[in-house]
Amino acid sequence: MARPSHARLDLCALRHNVDVARSLAPDSRLMAVVKANAYGHGAAVIASELAPLVDALAVACIEEAIALRDHGIVAPVLLLQGVFEEAELSMAAQLDLWVTIANEQQLCWLEQARLVQPLQCWLKLDTGMHRLGVPPGDVAAFYRRLQACKQARPEPVLCTHFAAADDLQGEQTGAQLAEFERLCAELPGARSAANSAAVMAWPASHCDWIRPGYMLYGNSPLPASHPNSVKLHPVMTLVSAVTGLRDVAVGEAVGYGATWVARRPSRIATVTIGYGDGYPRQAPNGTPVLVAGERAALAGRVSMDMITVDVTDLPSAAIGDEVTLWGAGLPVDEVARHVQTIGYELTTRMPARTPRIVTVA
Ligand SMILES: Cc1ncc(COP(=O)(O)O)c(C=O)c1O
């Protein structure tokens, strides 16, 4: 029997989440973000499923785009950070990729390039995140240079990125949106600003193109109770199985470093999944897991290939029971809060070792 640890990928959930995004932004085109191996889910399988359903895909860099083209994906693909060296522009033109222009260097390379065809450009404006993008005072000049540039198709898409769209009470998103509208007011071309949080909570930001990533994987950057969070279905469910059970007396410790000590006569399940399979080593005692669908708590430090779980309150727990680390029934963001990170990081760090097994319910 094979080791039972794997990430189950529910492609029905993926399609459902696309429908949710479309219903929230019915007048916008949808660019699905599949960078970082589709947030750890597996870029080839996810992008193949998404390509016929969406208007374009987005990745971080040309290597990720090449992998999609090698996989036979012909949909438009945007490089969200643009190119990192001039030679990548020729490859982008050959592969018919779209490129972000976010700084002077990238625009200069484009102006000097000799390409097999002009590129569709996305001009990135810095409206307040101060990470990427053209400063407000330079936008008009960049736009004019792009219009005059023979290697660029006539009308760039104008885009920006929000720093805090998951903060529903804060002022930053409203301020960024107002700045984006001000900067774009005189410029022709489509506009794009919304990531998942903005798709779900800031309808005024939807513009011509939405760019969701996280929500398509069924996870929400907003609180789980938000009415749009509850519409999403998780695509990835990380599962393993109970491979051992033992009774532990009061005062006995479990695992490396003896960080968990039994305060009552306890039953401990050993589960064959660990940080080598993408389950975070930082997960503290008490982090929730599901054993045969019932909640139980991590007891003891996460090892490379195993964890230990307190199943004292689950008398029917048995060897072979399925264990859910996150996904259906246990949102990854709930686990992430225990680990003091975000669900984005947990799914994205899923290593190649963990098999992805596709289900189409
Ligand atoms: C420019 C850009 N747009 C859209 C996204 C998608 O964000 P999310 O996964 O929060 O929807 C990202 C992700 O980091 C991004 O960098």
Short mmCIF file of C-alpha atoms and ligand atoms in Angstrom, two decimals:
data_model
loop_
_atom_site.label_atom_id
_atom_site.label_comp_id
_atom_site.label_asym_id
_atom_site.label_seq_id
_atom_site.Cartn_x
_atom_site.Cartn_y
_atom_site.Cartn_z
CA MET A 1 0.00 0.00 0.00
CA ALA A 2 1.29 3.45 -0.90
CA ARG A 3 1.97 6.07 1.76
CA PRO A 4 -1.41 7.73 2.24
CA SER A 5 -0.28 11.38 2.34
CA HIS A 6 -1.36 13.51 -0.58
CA ALA A 7 -3.01 16.74 -1.64
CA ARG A 8 -6.41 16.01 -3.11
CA LEU A 9 -7.35 18.54 -5.81
CA ASP A 10 -11.06 19.06 -6.39
CA LEU A 11 -11.43 20.48 -9.89
CA CYS A 12 -15.19 20.89 -9.47
CA ALA A 13 -14.42 23.28 -6.64
CA LEU A 14 -12.03 25.15 -8.92
CA ARG A 15 -14.75 25.58 -11.56
CA HIS A 16 -17.23 26.60 -8.90
CA ASN A 17 -14.86 29.29 -7.59
CA VAL A 18 -14.42 30.67 -11.11
CA ASP A 19 -18.21 30.96 -11.28
CA VAL A 20 -18.21 32.79 -7.93
CA ALA A 21 -15.60 35.26 -9.20
CA ARG A 22 -17.55 35.77 -12.42
CA SER A 23 -20.80 36.34 -10.54
CA LEU A 24 -19.15 38.93 -8.28
CA ALA A 25 -17.68 40.82 -11.25
CA PRO A 26 -20.02 40.02 -14.15
CA ASP A 27 -18.83 42.89 -16.36
CA SER A 28 -15.11 42.24 -16.02
CA ARG A 29 -12.78 39.90 -17.83
CA LEU A 30 -11.08 37.36 -15.60
CA MET A 31 -7.32 36.81 -15.42
CA ALA A 32 -6.57 33.80 -13.20
CA VAL A 33 -3.31 34.04 -11.26
CA VAL A 34 -1.43 30.73 -11.39
CA LYS A 35 2.04 31.83 -10.30
CA ALA A 36 4.17 29.81 -7.86
CA ASN A 37 2.94 26.50 -9.24
CA ALA A 38 -0.67 27.71 -8.97
CA TYR A 39 -0.17 28.57 -5.29
CA GLY A 40 1.30 25.10 -4.77
CA HIS A 41 -1.59 23.22 -6.33
CA GLY A 42 0.27 22.31 -9.54
CA ALA A 43 0.37 24.80 -12.41
CA ALA A 44 -0.10 22.34 -15.26
CA VAL A 45 -3.25 20.70 -13.97
CA ILE A 46 -4.78 23.92 -12.64
CA ALA A 47 -3.97 26.05 -15.68
CA SER A 48 -5.22 23.36 -18.09
CA GLU A 49 -8.52 23.32 -16.23
CA LEU A 50 -8.75 27.10 -15.99
CA ALA A 51 -7.64 28.06 -19.50
CA PRO A 52 -10.99 27.39 -21.23
CA LEU A 53 -12.92 29.09 -18.39
CA VAL A 54 -11.05 32.38 -18.05
CA ASP A 55 -9.88 35.19 -20.32
CA ALA A 56 -6.19 35.05 -19.43
CA LEU A 57 -3.68 33.60 -16.97
CA ALA A 58 -0.98 35.37 -14.97
CA VAL A 59 2.39 34.17 -13.69
CA ALA A 60 5.31 35.83 -11.92
CA CYS A 61 8.07 35.23 -14.45
CA ILE A 62 8.89 33.90 -17.91
CA GLU A 63 10.01 30.48 -16.63
CA GLU A 64 6.51 29.90 -15.32
CA ALA A 65 5.00 31.07 -18.61
CA ILE A 66 7.29 28.78 -20.64
CA ALA A 67 6.16 25.84 -18.50
CA LEU A 68 2.53 26.65 -19.35
CA ARG A 69 3.26 26.91 -23.09
CA ASP A 70 5.23 23.63 -22.90
CA HIS A 71 2.08 22.16 -21.47
CA GLY A 72 0.14 23.19 -24.56
CA ILE A 73 -1.65 26.13 -22.95
CA VAL A 74 -2.29 28.76 -25.61
CA ALA A 75 -4.36 31.21 -23.53
CA PRO A 76 -2.96 34.71 -23.03
CA VAL A 77 -0.42 34.73 -20.20
CA LEU A 78 0.73 37.90 -18.42
CA LEU A 79 4.11 38.21 -16.71
CA LEU A 80 3.09 40.07 -13.56
CA GLN A 81 6.58 41.40 -12.84
CA GLY A 82 7.51 41.81 -16.49
CA VAL A 83 10.92 40.70 -17.68
CA PHE A 84 14.13 40.56 -15.65
CA GLU A 85 16.49 40.90 -18.62
CA GLU A 86 16.26 42.16 -22.18
CA ALA A 87 16.58 38.72 -23.80
CA GLU A 88 13.32 37.64 -22.20
CA LEU A 89 11.43 40.07 -24.45
CA SER A 90 12.26 38.05 -27.59
CA MET A 91 11.07 34.90 -25.90
CA ALA A 92 7.91 36.69 -24.74
CA ALA A 93 7.18 37.77 -28.32
CA GLN A 94 7.81 34.28 -29.67
CA LEU A 95 5.50 32.75 -27.07
CA ASP A 96 2.91 35.51 -27.47
CA LEU A 97 3.07 36.50 -23.80
CA TRP A 98 1.83 39.75 -22.29
CA VAL A 99 4.34 41.78 -20.29
CA THR A 100 4.04 44.19 -17.41
CA ILE A 101 6.03 47.38 -17.74
CA ALA A 102 6.73 48.58 -14.23
CA ASN A 103 9.93 50.62 -14.44
CA GLU A 104 12.27 52.63 -16.65
CA GLN A 105 14.62 49.72 -17.27
CA GLN A 106 11.85 47.51 -18.64
CA LEU A 107 10.58 50.29 -20.91
CA CYS A 108 14.08 50.99 -22.23
CA TRP A 109 14.63 47.32 -23.04
CA LEU A 110 11.33 47.28 -24.92
CA GLU A 111 12.18 50.44 -26.86
CA GLN A 112 15.52 48.93 -27.95
CA ALA A 113 14.23 45.46 -28.74
CA ARG A 114 13.72 43.91 -32.16
CA LEU A 115 10.82 41.48 -31.81
CA VAL A 116 8.96 39.08 -34.09
CA GLN A 117 5.75 40.82 -33.08
CA PRO A 118 4.75 43.73 -30.84
CA LEU A 119 3.84 42.83 -27.26
CA GLN A 120 0.65 43.53 -25.38
CA CYS A 121 1.82 45.58 -22.40
CA TRP A 122 0.29 46.17 -18.98
CA LEU A 123 1.52 49.46 -17.58
CA LYS A 124 1.77 49.14 -13.82
CA LEU A 125 1.06 52.24 -11.75
CA ASP A 126 2.24 52.68 -8.17
CA THR A 127 -0.84 54.00 -6.40
CA GLY A 128 0.47 53.51 -2.89
CA MET A 129 1.85 50.03 -2.35
CA HIS A 130 5.36 51.23 -3.23
CA ARG A 131 6.66 47.86 -4.32
CA LEU A 132 6.32 47.84 -8.11
CA GLY A 133 5.06 50.29 -10.65
CA VAL A 134 5.57 53.69 -12.21
CA PRO A 135 5.38 56.66 -9.78
CA PRO A 136 2.35 58.92 -10.35
CA GLY A 137 4.37 61.78 -11.80
CA ASP A 138 5.86 59.56 -14.55
CA VAL A 139 2.69 57.83 -15.72
CA ALA A 140 1.77 60.19 -18.57
CA ALA A 141 5.31 60.08 -19.99
CA PHE A 142 5.50 56.28 -19.77
CA TYR A 143 2.15 56.02 -21.50
CA ARG A 144 3.27 58.29 -24.34
CA ARG A 145 6.51 56.34 -24.80
CA LEU A 146 4.60 53.07 -24.89
CA GLN A 147 2.23 54.50 -27.49
CA ALA A 148 5.19 55.53 -29.62
CA CYS A 149 7.03 52.24 -29.14
CA LYS A 150 6.89 49.95 -32.17
CA GLN A 151 7.46 46.86 -30.02
CA ALA A 152 4.28 47.56 -28.03
CA ARG A 153 0.74 47.02 -29.21
CA PRO A 154 -1.19 50.30 -29.43
CA GLU A 155 -3.09 50.40 -26.14
CA PRO A 156 -1.51 49.23 -22.89
CA VAL A 157 -3.75 47.97 -20.10
CA LEU A 158 -3.41 50.22 -17.05
CA CYS A 159 -3.04 48.28 -13.84
CA THR A 160 -2.25 48.64 -10.17
CA HIS A 161 -2.15 46.43 -7.09
CA PHE A 162 -3.73 46.90 -3.66
CA ALA A 163 -1.71 46.61 -0.47
CA ALA A 164 -4.57 46.07 1.97
CA ALA A 165 -7.77 45.07 0.17
CA ASP A 166 -8.41 42.52 2.93
CA ASP A 167 -8.73 45.39 5.41
CA LEU A 168 -12.38 46.24 4.97
CA GLN A 169 -12.42 49.12 7.45
CA GLY A 170 -9.12 50.73 6.47
CA GLU A 171 -8.71 53.69 4.15
CA GLN A 172 -5.87 52.49 1.94
CA THR A 173 -7.86 50.66 -0.72
CA GLY A 174 -10.27 53.58 -1.26
CA ALA A 175 -7.31 55.94 -1.48
CA GLN A 176 -5.44 53.69 -3.95
CA LEU A 177 -8.54 53.33 -6.10
CA ALA A 178 -9.11 57.10 -6.17
CA GLU A 179 -5.47 57.63 -7.14
CA PHE A 180 -5.72 54.96 -9.86
CA GLU A 181 -8.82 56.62 -11.31
CA ARG A 182 -7.16 60.02 -11.21
CA LEU A 183 -4.04 58.76 -12.99
CA CYS A 184 -6.01 56.89 -15.63
CA ALA A 185 -8.63 59.59 -16.24
CA GLU A 186 -7.10 61.00 -19.42
CA LEU A 187 -5.63 57.76 -20.75
CA PRO A 188 -7.40 55.35 -23.07
CA GLY A 189 -7.23 51.60 -22.47
CA ALA A 190 -8.57 48.87 -20.24
CA ARG A 191 -7.95 48.97 -16.48
CA SER A 192 -7.21 46.32 -13.87
CA ALA A 193 -6.80 46.52 -10.11
CA ALA A 194 -8.67 43.80 -8.23
CA ASN A 195 -7.02 40.84 -6.52
CA SER A 196 -9.19 38.30 -4.66
CA ALA A 197 -9.95 40.50 -1.67
CA ALA A 198 -10.98 43.35 -3.95
CA VAL A 199 -13.09 41.05 -6.15
CA MET A 200 -14.87 39.90 -3.00
CA ALA A 201 -15.21 43.17 -1.10
CA TRP A 202 -14.51 46.21 -3.30
CA PRO A 203 -16.89 46.13 -6.29
CA ALA A 204 -15.89 49.65 -7.36
CA SER A 205 -12.41 48.28 -8.11
CA HIS A 206 -13.46 45.61 -10.60
CA CYS A 207 -12.83 47.68 -13.77
CA ASP A 208 -12.21 45.83 -17.06
CA TRP A 209 -10.07 42.98 -15.72
CA ILE A 210 -10.12 41.26 -12.34
CA ARG A 211 -7.00 39.30 -11.31
CA PRO A 212 -7.98 36.79 -8.62
CA GLY A 213 -5.64 34.09 -7.42
CA TYR A 214 -6.30 32.90 -3.90
CA MET A 215 -10.10 32.82 -4.09
CA LEU A 216 -10.00 30.54 -7.16
CA TYR A 217 -8.32 27.94 -4.97
CA GLY A 218 -11.33 28.20 -2.65
CA ASN A 219 -9.64 30.11 0.14
CA SER A 220 -10.53 33.55 1.34
CA PRO A 221 -8.32 36.49 2.28
CA LEU A 222 -11.35 37.81 4.21
CA PRO A 223 -12.78 36.43 7.47
CA ALA A 224 -14.35 32.99 7.05
CA SER A 225 -17.72 34.44 8.07
CA HIS A 226 -17.78 37.03 5.25
CA PRO A 227 -20.76 36.30 2.96
CA ASN A 228 -18.46 35.92 -0.03
CA SER A 229 -15.98 33.69 1.83
CA VAL A 230 -18.66 31.11 2.51
CA LYS A 231 -19.37 30.81 -1.23
CA LEU A 232 -15.93 29.36 -1.94
CA HIS A 233 -15.00 25.66 -1.96
CA PRO A 234 -11.41 24.61 -1.18
CA VAL A 235 -9.60 23.01 -4.09
CA MET A 236 -6.75 21.46 -2.07
CA THR A 237 -7.41 19.08 0.80
CA LEU A 238 -4.20 17.81 2.40
CA VAL A 239 -4.79 14.34 3.78
CA SER A 240 -2.94 11.48 5.41
CA ALA A 241 -3.91 8.59 7.65
CA VAL A 242 -3.45 7.25 11.15
CA THR A 243 -0.65 4.70 11.04
CA GLY A 244 -0.25 4.04 14.77
CA LEU A 245 -2.08 4.42 18.09
CA ARG A 246 -0.68 4.26 21.60
CA ASP A 247 -1.68 5.02 25.16
CA VAL A 248 0.46 7.49 27.05
CA ALA A 249 0.48 7.83 30.83
CA VAL A 250 0.24 11.10 32.72
CA GLY A 251 3.57 12.89 32.71
CA GLU A 252 4.89 11.15 29.57
CA ALA A 253 6.09 13.39 26.74
CA VAL A 254 5.49 13.00 23.01
CA GLY A 255 7.78 13.85 20.11
CA TYR A 256 11.06 15.72 19.54
CA GLY A 257 11.95 18.10 22.31
CA ALA A 258 9.27 16.66 24.58
CA THR A 259 7.09 19.74 23.99
CA TRP A 260 3.79 17.99 24.78
CA VAL A 261 3.28 16.22 28.09
CA ALA A 262 0.18 14.17 28.94
CA ARG A 263 -1.88 15.79 31.68
CA ARG A 264 -4.35 12.90 31.65
CA PRO A 265 -4.15 9.31 30.43
CA SER A 266 -4.02 9.98 26.69
CA ARG A 267 -4.33 8.24 23.36
CA ILE A 268 -1.93 9.42 20.70
CA ALA A 269 -2.33 8.80 16.97
CA THR A 270 0.73 8.81 14.75
CA VAL A 271 -0.01 10.27 11.28
CA THR A 272 2.41 9.83 8.39
CA ILE A 273 2.78 13.44 7.26
CA GLY A 274 5.31 16.05 8.29
CA TYR A 275 7.20 19.12 7.23
CA GLY A 276 8.76 17.14 4.39
CA ASP A 277 5.25 16.90 2.97
CA GLY A 278 4.40 20.59 3.40
CA TYR A 279 2.83 20.50 6.86
CA PRO A 280 4.47 23.39 8.72
CA ARG A 281 6.96 22.55 11.43
CA GLN A 282 5.90 25.71 13.28
CA ALA A 283 2.42 24.26 13.93
CA PRO A 284 2.11 24.35 17.73
CA ASN A 285 0.42 21.93 20.09
CA GLY A 286 -3.34 22.36 19.73
CA THR A 287 -3.36 23.04 15.98
CA PRO A 288 -6.59 21.45 14.70
CA VAL A 289 -6.70 18.40 12.42
CA LEU A 290 -9.63 16.19 11.43
CA VAL A 291 -9.47 12.46 12.20
CA ALA A 292 -12.20 10.64 10.27
CA GLY A 293 -13.94 14.01 10.06
CA GLU A 294 -13.74 14.75 13.81
CA ARG A 295 -11.66 17.55 15.30
CA ALA A 296 -8.53 16.63 17.20
CA ALA A 297 -5.41 18.55 18.15
CA LEU A 298 -1.74 18.28 17.28
CA ALA A 299 0.27 16.97 20.26
CA GLY A 300 4.04 17.24 19.99
CA ARG A 301 6.43 18.72 17.50
CA VAL A 302 5.98 18.15 13.76
CA SER A 303 8.66 15.77 12.42
CA MET A 304 9.85 15.54 8.84
CA ASP A 305 7.54 12.64 7.97
CA MET A 306 5.13 12.32 10.90
CA ILE A 307 2.92 14.17 13.33
CA THR A 308 1.27 13.03 16.54
CA VAL A 309 -2.32 13.87 17.42
CA ASP A 310 -4.23 13.70 20.71
CA VAL A 311 -7.25 11.47 20.01
CA THR A 312 -8.15 10.85 23.65
CA ASP A 313 -11.61 12.30 23.04
CA LEU A 314 -12.16 10.23 19.89
CA PRO A 315 -12.51 6.67 21.25
CA SER A 316 -13.40 5.29 17.82
CA ALA A 317 -10.15 6.55 16.22
CA ALA A 318 -8.52 3.63 14.41
CA ILE A 319 -5.48 2.84 12.33
CA GLY A 320 -6.27 3.73 8.73
CA ASP A 321 -8.56 6.64 9.58
CA GLU A 322 -8.22 9.49 7.13
CA VAL A 323 -6.67 12.62 8.61
CA THR A 324 -7.32 16.05 7.09
CA LEU A 325 -4.65 18.63 7.71
CA TRP A 326 -6.53 21.38 5.84
CA GLY A 327 -9.06 21.79 3.07
CA ALA A 328 -12.62 20.44 3.06
CA GLY A 329 -13.95 20.82 6.61
CA LEU A 330 -10.90 22.67 7.93
CA PRO A 331 -10.03 25.96 6.20
CA VAL A 332 -6.33 26.38 5.52
CA ASP A 333 -6.51 29.89 6.95
CA GLU A 334 -7.67 28.51 10.30
CA VAL A 335 -4.59 26.28 10.41
CA ALA A 336 -2.46 29.20 9.21
CA ARG A 337 -3.59 31.37 12.13
CA HIS A 338 -2.20 28.77 14.56
CA VAL A 339 1.06 28.83 12.62
CA GLN A 340 1.10 32.64 12.49
CA THR A 341 1.12 32.77 8.73
CA ILE A 342 -1.45 32.92 5.93
CA GLY A 343 -3.00 30.10 3.93
CA TYR A 344 -1.24 31.41 0.83
CA GLU A 345 2.09 30.35 2.32
CA LEU A 346 0.89 26.92 3.43
CA THR A 347 -0.43 25.84 0.03
CA THR A 348 2.39 27.51 -1.91
CA ARG A 349 5.07 25.68 0.08
CA MET A 350 3.65 22.26 -0.77
CA PRO A 351 6.71 20.32 -1.97
CA ALA A 352 7.01 18.12 -5.04
CA ARG A 353 7.20 15.10 -2.72
CA THR A 354 3.48 15.38 -1.96
CA PRO A 355 1.42 13.73 -4.69
CA ARG A 356 -1.40 15.84 -6.10
CA ILE A 357 -4.36 13.59 -6.78
CA VAL A 358 -7.11 15.06 -8.92
CA THR A 359 -10.74 14.38 -8.14
CA VAL A 360 -13.62 15.52 -10.32
CA ALA A 361 -16.72 14.96 -8.24
C1 LIG B 1 -0.16 41.82 -9.36
C2 LIG B 1 -1.00 40.77 -8.74
N1 LIG B 1 -2.29 40.66 -9.08
C3 LIG B 1 -3.09 39.72 -8.53
C4 LIG B 1 -2.63 38.85 -7.58
C5 LIG B 1 -3.56 37.83 -6.98
O1 LIG B 1 -3.74 38.06 -5.61
P1 LIG B 1 -4.71 37.12 -4.76
O2 LIG B 1 -4.10 35.77 -4.78
O3 LIG B 1 -4.75 37.74 -3.43
O4 LIG B 1 -6.03 37.13 -5.47
C6 LIG B 1 -1.30 38.93 -7.18
C7 LIG B 1 -0.79 38.02 -6.14
O5 LIG B 1 0.07 38.29 -5.39
C8 LIG B 1 -0.47 39.91 -7.77
O6 LIG B 1 0.83 40.03 -7.42
#
